[in-house]
Amino acid sequence: MELHDVWFVLIAVLWTGYFFLEGFDFGVGVLTKLLARDRREKRVLINTIGPVWDGNEVWLLSAGGATFAAFPEWYATLFSGFYLPLLLILICLIIRGVAFEYRVKRSGERWQTNWEHAIFWCSLLPAFLWGVAFGNIVGGVAIDADKEYVGGVLDLLNPYALLGGVVTLTLFTFHGTVFAGLKTVGEIRERARGLALRLGAVTAVAALGFLLWTQADHGKTAGAVLLGVAVLALLAALGAVAKGREGWAFALSGLTIVASVAMLFVSLFPNVMPSTLDPEWSLTAANSASSPYTLKIMTWCAGIATPVVLLYQGWTYWVFRKRIGTHHLAEAH
């Protein structure tokens, strides 16, 4: 296997890790409107992801940085062609992070309500737009002979990509609902279980349609296997939710995300951005990669740094592993 193929796999792993981890905290952000009944319950939900949300975003930074260094042509075409939606995602992530920190700085009703609105919308929009972006990456966009995107913003809003956005939004929200059930006690936990069952049914329909569409367009054996894994894992997650086994449900909803993202990258390879104008103009792992020397240095750095990152992030989750409820909140907050 060539180094550029290795780095394609590594970038796929980084994006998979990002969607697995950031997926549930996007979902929890959406749940501040769907599940929480009052401000105390919103505080509980936000506190479930408070210690980890910023660490989850490290995976996005790593994926973007690795793409820039390993596949500069891919990075340039992607970020110039998808400039507006990616800028909107970036703005949402900035506002969302500020909202988590500033919401508790003042006790005024209007102040806290506005930041809560920001948390909701800045969780919902990226969860949807990431699906739209990856739907276009896998489905193909208008790339010319100079490897530049020549379409418009409206071209990105095609049916396949929009369905991808619906899938990521519903799947991340379902994942977040299962996480909320895993991390809370009392009424919130019980309501999270009921909401997860309803959301899971909607997610299953949307995800099955999107993955079948992907498989029909690309038709790879590995993709078919991953499609089966994703569907079975989602159904098993629903079964675990119904039995109150939140730990298993979270692991299985996570496996659904992992299998789905893996299927997208399997369907994409060896391309990194297919051209709908001419297959010969597509960006591939080979023609968009950096030099072998650059990739070799990156491989050594990743081999040293990645285990350290995984260890400290795993330690963070272990430290903050206990459930919380409204009775844990300080009244004077």
XYZ file of C-alpha atoms in Angstrom:
333
model
C 0.000 0.000 0.000
C 1.319 3.436 -0.984
C 1.682 6.155 1.646
C -1.029 8.269 0.030
C -3.444 5.342 0.425
C -2.394 4.999 4.063
C -3.153 8.654 4.637
C -6.507 8.357 2.921
C -7.345 5.665 5.488
C -5.991 7.763 8.371
C -8.057 10.776 7.329
C -11.105 8.515 7.082
C -10.386 7.373 10.661
C -10.106 10.981 11.853
C -13.434 11.952 10.277
C -15.055 8.815 11.678
C -13.776 9.637 15.167
C -14.985 13.212 14.807
C -18.503 12.194 13.800
C -18.660 9.543 16.533
C -17.653 12.011 19.268
C -18.932 15.351 18.014
C -22.080 13.595 16.820
C -23.408 13.020 20.305
C -22.581 16.501 21.562
C -24.273 18.028 18.505
C -27.205 15.806 19.411
C -27.198 16.982 23.029
C -27.177 20.587 21.804
C -30.291 19.879 19.730
C -31.889 18.172 22.740
C -31.762 21.400 24.762
C -34.938 22.279 22.826
C -36.374 18.819 22.171
C -35.884 17.112 25.531
C -35.296 19.671 28.283
C -38.443 21.134 29.870
C -36.860 23.944 31.867
C -33.573 25.731 32.436
C -32.381 23.273 35.082
C -32.750 20.361 32.681
C -30.942 22.321 29.977
C -28.103 22.823 32.440
C -27.988 19.089 33.095
C -27.797 18.287 29.377
C -25.096 20.881 28.757
C -23.138 19.592 31.749
C -23.082 16.069 30.279
C -20.895 17.330 27.432
C -19.251 20.245 29.259
C -15.965 18.441 29.999
C -15.602 16.840 26.552
C -17.075 18.957 23.756
C -13.900 20.949 23.092
C -11.777 17.780 23.115
C -14.125 16.254 20.549
C -13.418 19.138 18.181
C -9.714 18.251 18.215
C -10.630 15.463 15.796
C -11.948 18.029 13.307
C -8.778 20.106 13.586
C -6.697 16.975 13.075
C -8.732 15.883 10.062
C -8.512 19.322 8.455
C -4.801 19.679 9.185
C -4.031 16.179 7.911
C -5.959 16.856 4.708
C -4.064 20.130 4.192
C -0.690 18.463 4.672
C -1.284 15.094 3.009
C -3.617 16.125 0.167
C -3.148 19.844 -0.582
C -5.005 19.632 -3.917
C -7.990 18.029 -2.201
C -7.906 20.635 0.571
C -7.694 23.545 -1.884
C -10.538 22.351 -4.103
C -12.732 21.374 -1.161
C -12.358 24.572 0.835
C -12.630 26.877 -2.171
C -15.609 25.073 -3.705
C -17.459 24.524 -0.420
C -16.402 27.873 1.023
C -19.805 29.191 2.128
C -21.170 26.041 3.831
C -17.813 25.363 5.520
C -17.623 28.994 6.661
C -21.123 28.673 8.100
C -20.058 25.537 9.973
C -16.985 27.346 11.315
C -19.056 30.325 12.495
C -21.503 27.967 14.203
C -18.690 26.121 15.986
C -17.225 29.400 17.220
C -20.558 30.756 18.464
C -21.406 27.388 20.033
C -18.161 27.297 21.983
C -18.662 30.870 23.175
C -22.247 30.037 24.174
C -21.130 27.165 26.404
C -18.705 29.451 28.235
C -20.667 32.718 28.356
C -24.139 31.385 29.111
C -23.385 31.146 32.851
C -21.543 34.452 33.152
C -24.766 36.362 33.910
C -28.043 35.319 35.505
C -30.349 37.456 33.356
C -33.234 35.632 31.676
C -32.701 37.196 28.247
C -28.929 36.645 28.377
C -29.212 32.929 29.093
C -32.108 32.401 26.672
C -30.177 33.940 23.778
C -27.142 31.732 24.433
C -29.406 28.673 24.687
C -30.849 29.524 21.267
C -27.277 29.772 19.978
C -26.392 26.338 21.367
C -29.433 24.787 19.692
C -29.051 26.327 16.242
C -25.253 26.080 16.202
C -25.573 22.355 16.958
C -28.377 21.691 14.470
C -26.897 23.503 11.465
C -23.427 21.842 11.488
C -25.039 18.434 12.064
C -27.054 18.986 8.868
C -24.357 20.714 6.801
C -21.715 18.037 7.402
C -24.048 15.517 5.786
C -24.619 17.844 2.837
C -20.865 18.330 2.431
C -20.025 14.637 2.505
C -22.963 13.841 0.243
C -21.408 16.117 -2.372
C -17.902 14.751 -1.809
C -19.048 11.167 -2.380
C -21.654 11.923 -5.049
C -19.315 14.137 -7.059
C -19.233 17.809 -7.998
C -18.367 19.905 -11.040
C -14.555 19.838 -11.194
C -12.812 20.981 -14.374
C -9.547 19.946 -16.000
C -7.616 22.315 -13.719
C -8.941 20.416 -10.667
C -11.054 23.412 -9.629
C -14.704 23.438 -8.563
C -16.733 25.348 -11.160
C -20.234 24.878 -9.769
C -22.252 27.202 -7.555
C -23.578 27.013 -4.012
C -27.022 25.915 -5.211
C -25.435 22.970 -7.029
C -24.467 21.600 -3.621
C -28.129 21.456 -2.589
C -28.950 18.389 -4.676
C -31.332 15.635 -3.488
C -28.596 13.126 -2.582
C -26.634 15.654 -0.514
C -29.759 17.006 1.203
C -30.749 13.476 2.165
C -27.235 13.052 3.555
C -27.831 16.148 5.677
C -31.088 14.729 7.016
C -29.295 11.472 7.877
C -26.464 13.131 9.815
C -28.889 15.419 11.644
C -31.221 12.606 12.715
C -28.412 10.130 13.417
C -26.420 12.598 15.520
C -29.547 13.599 17.436
C -30.372 9.944 18.073
C -26.766 9.354 19.183
C -27.030 12.350 21.515
C -30.334 11.141 22.933
C -28.790 7.768 23.767
C -25.828 9.574 25.353
C -28.199 11.735 27.406
C -29.911 8.573 28.667
C -26.518 7.114 29.537
C -25.313 10.186 31.437
C -28.432 11.314 33.340
C -30.772 10.091 36.056
C -34.420 10.667 36.859
C -37.045 12.023 34.514
C -34.571 13.184 31.883
C -33.266 9.648 31.491
C -36.769 8.216 31.092
C -37.829 10.826 28.553
C -34.570 10.370 26.664
C -35.372 6.669 26.261
C -38.801 7.415 24.773
C -37.446 10.102 22.460
C -34.608 7.817 21.324
C -37.112 5.177 20.216
C -39.049 7.700 18.140
C -35.940 9.334 16.680
C -34.393 5.950 15.947
C -37.315 4.954 13.742
C -37.013 8.154 11.676
C -33.237 7.773 11.506
C -33.498 4.179 10.309
C -35.724 5.142 7.360
C -33.549 8.093 6.287
C -30.243 6.245 6.747
C -31.425 3.152 4.882
C -32.525 5.267 1.923
C -29.264 7.217 1.802
C -26.989 4.177 2.187
C -28.927 2.169 -0.406
C -28.638 5.127 -2.811
C -24.883 5.238 -2.161
C -24.543 1.505 -2.712
C -26.582 1.663 -5.920
C -24.271 4.354 -7.325
C -20.982 2.700 -6.325
C -21.790 -0.979 -5.853
C -18.721 -2.122 -3.921
C -18.769 -5.359 -1.942
C -17.169 -3.770 1.110
C -19.784 -1.032 0.938
C -22.579 -3.588 0.999
C -21.051 -5.248 4.071
C -20.742 -1.915 5.880
C -24.301 -1.016 4.919
C -25.487 -4.223 6.556
C -23.429 -3.519 9.672
C -24.833 0.019 9.943
C -28.455 -1.102 9.605
C -28.108 -4.019 12.018
C -26.267 -1.859 14.559
C -29.009 0.784 14.441
C -31.753 -1.803 14.920
C -29.792 -3.387 17.769
C -29.343 0.064 19.346
C -33.109 0.555 19.295
C -33.537 -2.823 20.959
C -31.014 -1.895 23.653
C -32.792 1.431 24.266
C -36.105 -0.377 24.687
C -34.511 -2.634 27.331
C -32.885 0.283 29.164
C -29.351 -0.821 28.291
C -27.956 2.634 27.581
C -24.322 1.552 27.498
C -24.954 -0.994 24.767
C -27.259 1.414 22.966
C -24.565 4.101 22.884
C -21.928 1.663 21.633
C -24.276 0.419 18.908
C -25.394 3.892 17.815
C -21.703 4.762 17.625
C -21.090 1.648 15.524
C -23.845 2.841 13.181
C -21.976 6.110 12.653
C -18.635 4.346 12.222
C -19.997 1.878 9.660
C -21.868 4.602 7.754
C -18.855 6.927 7.498
C -16.605 3.997 6.587
C -19.033 3.069 3.818
C -18.831 6.598 2.410
C -15.034 6.531 2.314
C -14.996 3.018 0.818
C -17.405 4.213 -1.863
C -15.230 7.270 -2.501
C -11.831 5.521 -2.844
C -9.593 5.887 -4.869
C -11.159 9.279 -5.556
C -11.182 12.019 -2.981
C -13.471 14.320 -4.997
C -15.062 12.795 -8.113
C -15.800 15.075 -11.049
C -19.280 14.984 -12.557
C -17.970 16.681 -15.718
C -15.371 14.064 -16.668
C -14.095 11.119 -14.569
C -10.579 11.891 -15.808
C -10.736 15.253 -14.030
C -11.486 13.706 -10.649
C -9.182 14.287 -7.705
C -7.744 10.998 -6.495
C -5.635 9.932 -3.545
C -2.685 9.663 -5.939
C -2.925 12.904 -7.947
C -3.804 15.166 -5.003
C -1.226 13.894 -2.493
C 1.901 15.569 -1.156
C 5.362 14.210 -1.891
C 6.343 10.791 -0.468
C 8.912 12.505 1.783
C 6.222 14.753 3.311
C 3.934 11.794 3.876
C 6.768 9.842 5.474
C 7.487 12.613 7.993
C 3.762 12.943 8.740
C 3.514 9.210 9.367
C 6.264 9.313 11.994
C 4.691 12.333 13.727
C 1.238 10.750 13.726
C 2.620 7.492 15.088
C 4.101 9.309 18.086
C 1.358 11.868 18.819
C -1.814 9.856 18.174
C -1.477 7.402 21.105
C -0.868 10.325 23.480
C -4.020 12.114 22.282
C -6.099 8.951 22.597
C -4.814 8.320 26.123
C -5.565 11.763 27.515
C -8.962 11.946 25.819
C -9.871 8.496 27.130
C -8.753 9.583 30.603
C -11.053 12.627 30.376
C -14.068 10.452 29.626
C -13.148 8.121 32.490
C -12.889 10.968 35.014
C -16.307 12.380 34.032
C -18.052 9.018 33.620
C -20.748 9.372 36.311
C -24.408 10.195 35.722
C -25.821 13.590 36.719
C -29.290 14.975 37.412
C -31.034 18.162 38.460
C -30.340 17.382 42.127
C -26.617 17.766 41.445
C -27.014 21.423 40.439
C -26.227 24.193 42.887
C -29.308 26.295 43.675
C -27.301 29.507 43.823
C -25.985 29.045 40.273
